PDB file of C-alpha atoms in Angstrom:
ATOM      1  CA  UNK A  27     -18.336  20.677 -65.908  1.00 41.00           C
ATOM      2  CA  UNK A  28     -15.960  19.316 -63.007  1.00 41.00           C
ATOM      3  CA  UNK A  29     -16.829  20.219 -59.469  1.00 42.00           C
ATOM      4  CA  UNK A  30     -14.172  21.365 -56.934  1.00 42.00           C
ATOM      5  CA  UNK A  31     -14.663  18.023 -55.072  1.00 38.00           C
ATOM      6  CA  UNK A  32     -13.549  16.115 -58.144  1.00 46.00           C
ATOM      7  CA  UNK A  33     -10.859  18.316 -59.273  1.00 52.00           C
ATOM      8  CA  UNK A  34      -7.300  16.820 -58.748  1.00 58.00           C
ATOM      9  CA  UNK A  35      -4.574  18.855 -56.903  1.00 61.00           C
ATOM     10  CA  UNK A  36      -3.312  22.129 -58.315  1.00 83.00           C
ATOM     11  CA  UNK A  37       0.256  21.654 -57.433  1.00 87.00           C
ATOM     12  CA  UNK A  38       2.639  18.629 -58.138  1.00 90.00           C
ATOM     13  CA  UNK A  39       6.477  18.035 -57.751  1.00 89.00           C
ATOM     14  CA  UNK A  40       6.771  16.466 -60.892  1.00 91.00           C
ATOM     15  CA  UNK A  41       5.514  16.583 -64.359  1.00 92.00           C
ATOM     16  CA  UNK A  42       5.697  14.101 -67.073  1.00 92.00           C
ATOM     17  CA  UNK A  43       4.066  13.546 -70.819  1.00 91.00           C
ATOM     18  CA  UNK A  44       2.673   9.776 -71.138  1.00 90.00           C
ATOM     19  CA  UNK A  45       2.715   7.898 -73.699  1.00 86.00           C
ATOM     20  CA  UNK A  46      -0.438   9.115 -74.683  1.00 89.00           C
ATOM     21  CA  UNK A  47       1.003  12.545 -74.989  1.00 91.00           C
ATOM     22  CA  UNK A  48      -1.035  13.360 -71.845  1.00 93.00           C
ATOM     23  CA  UNK A  49       0.622  15.858 -69.302  1.00 94.00           C
ATOM     24  CA  UNK A  50       0.554  14.150 -65.869  1.00 94.00           C
ATOM     25  CA  UNK A  51       1.265  15.607 -62.671  1.00 92.00           C
ATOM     26  CA  UNK A  52       3.130  13.255 -60.061  1.00 92.00           C
ATOM     27  CA  UNK A  53       3.481  13.544 -56.426  1.00 89.00           C
ATOM     28  CA  UNK A  54       0.906  16.077 -55.170  1.00 89.00           C
ATOM     29  CA  UNK A  55       1.727  18.882 -52.648  1.00 84.00           C
ATOM     30  CA  UNK A  56      -0.945  19.650 -49.842  1.00 75.00           C
ATOM     31  CA  UNK A  57      -2.729  22.844 -49.992  1.00 68.00           C
ATOM     32  CA  UNK A  58      -1.325  25.143 -47.334  1.00 65.00           C
ATOM     33  CA  UNK A  59       2.379  24.234 -47.307  1.00 63.00           C
ATOM     34  CA  UNK A  60       4.431  27.648 -46.941  1.00 57.00           C
ATOM     35  CA  UNK A  61       6.504  28.324 -48.534  1.00 58.00           C
ATOM     36  CA  UNK A  62       5.656  26.013 -51.579  1.00 65.00           C
ATOM     37  CA  UNK A  63       8.639  24.420 -52.662  1.00 72.00           C
ATOM     38  CA  UNK A  64       9.363  23.869 -56.702  1.00 86.00           C
ATOM     39  CA  UNK A  65       5.907  22.602 -58.070  1.00 89.00           C
ATOM     40  CA  UNK A  66       4.084  22.210 -61.169  1.00 92.00           C
ATOM     41  CA  UNK A  67       0.552  24.308 -60.906  1.00 92.00           C
ATOM     42  CA  UNK A  68      -2.245  22.952 -63.138  1.00 93.00           C
ATOM     43  CA  UNK A  69      -4.922  25.147 -64.470  1.00 94.00           C
ATOM     44  CA  UNK A  70      -7.947  23.746 -66.092  1.00 93.00           C
ATOM     45  CA  UNK A  71     -10.970  25.270 -67.916  1.00 93.00           C
ATOM     46  CA  UNK A  72     -14.554  24.684 -66.962  1.00 93.00           C
ATOM     47  CA  UNK A  73     -14.687  21.812 -68.895  1.00 92.00           C
ATOM     48  CA  UNK A  74     -11.809  20.283 -67.124  1.00 91.00           C
ATOM     49  CA  UNK A  75      -9.427  20.640 -70.138  1.00 94.00           C
ATOM     50  CA  UNK A  76      -5.883  21.242 -69.135  1.00 95.00           C
ATOM     51  CA  UNK A  77      -4.772  25.010 -70.181  1.00 97.00           C
ATOM     52  CA  UNK A  78      -1.901  25.986 -68.237  1.00 96.00           C
ATOM     53  CA  UNK A  79       0.912  24.317 -66.407  1.00 95.00           C
ATOM     54  CA  UNK A  80       3.477  26.777 -64.771  1.00 94.00           C
ATOM     55  CA  UNK A  81       6.596  26.025 -62.683  1.00 94.00           C
ATOM     56  CA  UNK A  82       6.994  27.919 -59.405  1.00 91.00           C
ATOM     57  CA  UNK A  83       9.212  28.134 -56.669  1.00 89.00           C
ATOM     58  CA  UNK A  84       7.928  29.813 -53.599  1.00 82.00           C
ATOM     59  CA  UNK A  85       4.971  31.232 -55.391  1.00 81.00           C
ATOM     60  CA  UNK A  86       6.983  32.610 -58.036  1.00 89.00           C
ATOM     61  CA  UNK A  87       7.354  31.360 -61.840  1.00 93.00           C
ATOM     62  CA  UNK A  88      10.707  30.208 -62.340  1.00 94.00           C
ATOM     63  CA  UNK A  89      12.465  28.142 -65.152  1.00 92.00           C
ATOM     64  CA  UNK A  90      12.231  24.297 -64.852  1.00 88.00           C
ATOM     65  CA  UNK A  91      15.697  22.874 -65.420  1.00 79.00           C
ATOM     66  CA  UNK A  92      13.421  19.529 -66.296  1.00 76.00           C
ATOM     67  CA  UNK A  93      11.598  21.072 -69.121  1.00 76.00           C
ATOM     68  CA  UNK A  94      13.752  23.914 -69.693  1.00 81.00           C
ATOM     69  CA  UNK A  95      10.825  26.317 -69.724  1.00 91.00           C
ATOM     70  CA  UNK A  96       8.759  27.890 -67.128  1.00 96.00           C
ATOM     71  CA  UNK A  97       4.918  27.605 -68.584  1.00 96.00           C
ATOM     72  CA  UNK A  98       3.056  25.791 -71.384  1.00 96.00           C
ATOM     73  CA  UNK A  99       0.047  27.083 -72.638  1.00 98.00           C
ATOM     74  CA  UNK A 100      -2.505  24.661 -74.002  1.00 98.00           C
ATOM     75  CA  UNK A 101      -5.435  26.241 -76.466  1.00 98.00           C
ATOM     76  CA  UNK A 102      -8.062  24.068 -78.209  1.00 97.00           C
ATOM     77  CA  UNK A 103      -9.902  24.502 -81.738  1.00 96.00           C
ATOM     78  CA  UNK A 104     -11.701  22.037 -83.160  1.00 95.00           C
ATOM     79  CA  UNK A 105      -9.774  18.540 -83.684  1.00 96.00           C
ATOM     80  CA  UNK A 106      -6.697  20.042 -82.225  1.00 98.00           C
ATOM     81  CA  UNK A 107      -4.483  21.107 -79.304  1.00 98.00           C
ATOM     82  CA  UNK A 108      -1.821  23.413 -79.472  1.00 98.00           C
ATOM     83  CA  UNK A 109       0.689  23.729 -76.617  1.00 97.00           C
ATOM     84  CA  UNK A 110       2.927  27.004 -76.566  1.00 98.00           C
ATOM     85  CA  UNK A 111       6.096  27.252 -74.493  1.00 96.00           C
ATOM     86  CA  UNK A 112       6.933  30.192 -72.598  1.00 97.00           C
ATOM     87  CA  UNK A 113       9.793  31.670 -70.475  1.00 95.00           C
ATOM     88  CA  UNK A 114       9.135  33.459 -67.220  1.00 95.00           C
ATOM     89  CA  UNK A 115       8.406  36.627 -69.097  1.00 95.00           C
ATOM     90  CA  UNK A 116       5.536  34.887 -70.933  1.00 95.00           C
ATOM     91  CA  UNK A 117       7.693  35.225 -73.962  1.00 95.00           C
ATOM     92  CA  UNK A 118       8.027  32.447 -76.363  1.00 95.00           C
ATOM     93  CA  UNK A 119      10.767  29.954 -75.673  1.00 95.00           C
ATOM     94  CA  UNK A 120      12.145  26.465 -77.208  1.00 93.00           C
ATOM     95  CA  UNK A 121      11.644  23.381 -75.062  1.00 88.00           C
ATOM     96  CA  UNK A 122      14.626  21.777 -76.951  1.00 79.00           C
ATOM     97  CA  UNK A 123      16.290  24.464 -79.187  1.00 84.00           C
ATOM     98  CA  UNK A 124      14.137  24.531 -81.902  1.00 91.00           C
ATOM     99  CA  UNK A 125      10.603  23.882 -80.948  1.00 96.00           C
ATOM    100  CA  UNK A 126       8.686  26.764 -79.677  1.00 97.00           C
ATOM    101  CA  UNK A 127       5.125  24.748 -79.797  1.00 98.00           C
ATOM    102  CA  UNK A 128       3.505  21.935 -80.810  1.00 97.00           C
ATOM    103  CA  UNK A 129      -0.107  20.975 -82.079  1.00 98.00           C
ATOM    104  CA  UNK A 130      -1.606  17.524 -81.735  1.00 98.00           C
ATOM    105  CA  UNK A 131      -4.429  16.304 -83.897  1.00 98.00           C
ATOM    106  CA  UNK A 132      -7.242  14.343 -82.103  1.00 96.00           C
ATOM    107  CA  UNK A 133      -9.458  11.696 -83.565  1.00 95.00           C
ATOM    108  CA  UNK A 134     -13.474  11.608 -83.058  1.00 93.00           C
ATOM    109  CA  UNK A 135     -12.644  10.103 -79.882  1.00 93.00           C
ATOM    110  CA  UNK A 136     -10.157  12.843 -78.127  1.00 92.00           C
ATOM    111  CA  UNK A 137      -7.028  10.761 -78.728  1.00 94.00           C
ATOM    112  CA  UNK A 138      -4.190  12.459 -79.749  1.00 96.00           C
ATOM    113  CA  UNK A 139      -3.223  11.007 -83.537  1.00 97.00           C
ATOM    114  CA  UNK A 140      -0.773  13.117 -84.624  1.00 97.00           C
ATOM    115  CA  UNK A 141       1.975  15.846 -83.296  1.00 97.00           C
ATOM    116  CA  UNK A 142       3.254  18.632 -85.249  1.00 97.00           C
ATOM    117  CA  UNK A 143       6.703  20.781 -84.112  1.00 97.00           C
ATOM    118  CA  UNK A 144       6.635  24.464 -84.780  1.00 97.00           C
ATOM    119  CA  UNK A 145       9.645  27.033 -84.534  1.00 96.00           C
ATOM    120  CA  UNK A 146       9.139  30.539 -83.266  1.00 95.00           C
ATOM    121  CA  UNK A 147       7.526  31.847 -86.432  1.00 95.00           C
ATOM    122  CA  UNK A 148       5.177  29.023 -86.679  1.00 95.00           C
ATOM    123  CA  UNK A 149       6.946  27.080 -89.384  1.00 95.00           C
ATOM    124  CA  UNK A 150       7.060  23.297 -89.288  1.00 96.00           C
ATOM    125  CA  UNK A 151      10.633  22.161 -87.994  1.00 96.00           C
ATOM    126  CA  UNK A 152      12.161  19.241 -86.791  1.00 95.00           C
ATOM    127  CA  UNK A 153      13.015  18.596 -83.165  1.00 93.00           C
ATOM    128  CA  UNK A 154      15.982  16.981 -81.712  1.00 91.00           C
ATOM    129  CA  UNK A 155      15.384  13.842 -83.389  1.00 91.00           C
ATOM    130  CA  UNK A 156      14.953  15.446 -86.765  1.00 93.00           C
ATOM    131  CA  UNK A 157      11.236  14.679 -86.710  1.00 95.00           C
ATOM    132  CA  UNK A 158       8.666  17.571 -87.618  1.00 96.00           C
ATOM    133  CA  UNK A 159       5.571  15.775 -87.450  1.00 97.00           C
ATOM    134  CA  UNK A 160       4.336  12.212 -85.865  1.00 96.00           C
ATOM    135  CA  UNK A 161       1.866  10.076 -87.069  1.00 97.00           C
ATOM    136  CA  UNK A 162      -0.128   7.350 -84.536  1.00 96.00           C
ATOM    137  CA  UNK A 163      -2.189   4.722 -85.612  1.00 95.00           C
ATOM    138  CA  UNK A 164      -4.310   3.350 -82.581  1.00 95.00           C
ATOM    139  CA  UNK A 165      -5.760   0.366 -81.419  1.00 93.00           C
ATOM    140  CA  UNK A 166      -9.211   0.143 -79.975  1.00 91.00           C
ATOM    141  CA  UNK A 167      -7.913   0.722 -76.552  1.00 90.00           C
ATOM    142  CA  UNK A 168      -6.274   4.042 -77.397  1.00 88.00           C
ATOM    143  CA  UNK A 169      -2.559   2.417 -77.478  1.00 89.00           C
ATOM    144  CA  UNK A 170       0.067   3.259 -80.314  1.00 91.00           C
ATOM    145  CA  UNK A 171       0.539   0.445 -82.486  1.00 93.00           C
ATOM    146  CA  UNK A 172       2.209   2.189 -85.294  1.00 94.00           C
ATOM    147  CA  UNK A 173       4.364   5.493 -85.742  1.00 93.00           C
ATOM    148  CA  UNK A 174       5.448   7.392 -88.953  1.00 95.00           C
ATOM    149  CA  UNK A 175       7.925  10.250 -88.358  1.00 94.00           C
ATOM    150  CA  UNK A 176       8.356  12.499 -90.944  1.00 93.00           C
ATOM    151  CA  UNK A 177      11.038  15.352 -91.660  1.00 86.00           C
ATOM    152  CA  UNK A 178       9.843  19.105 -92.383  1.00 72.00           C
ATOM    153  CA  UNK A 179       9.962  18.410 -96.441  1.00 71.00           C
TER     154      UNK A 179
END
């Protein structure tokens, strides 16, 4: 469990997905600033895992022009992490015209080793690069040393 003193800030001005497919907040916003500018709010479960990233302007959920969505819901099940993309009303939305959610497979050390793209109905679908599934080989430090890209067939 992560104590309050060990927790990261809840709000960031920018968010990105790093090379290990971790969602990372950049440029923290101090608590008590009112009205809050456009920021990304992070929510974590009691284990410290990220469970939601939400874009807000002045405290209200809004569509982010960078990610083209308002919220990412993250669910964990066994060796998988699922990221579901939503609009401001909490309805499914695509992050790049076709992908409504992704599922990431983890190895026994919790490192992401593959990614699957899904459409609104939960079918495997290619992303804007024509790739439906990514398979990654990692070195001992967790860096990708090989990447295979597969289409939906």
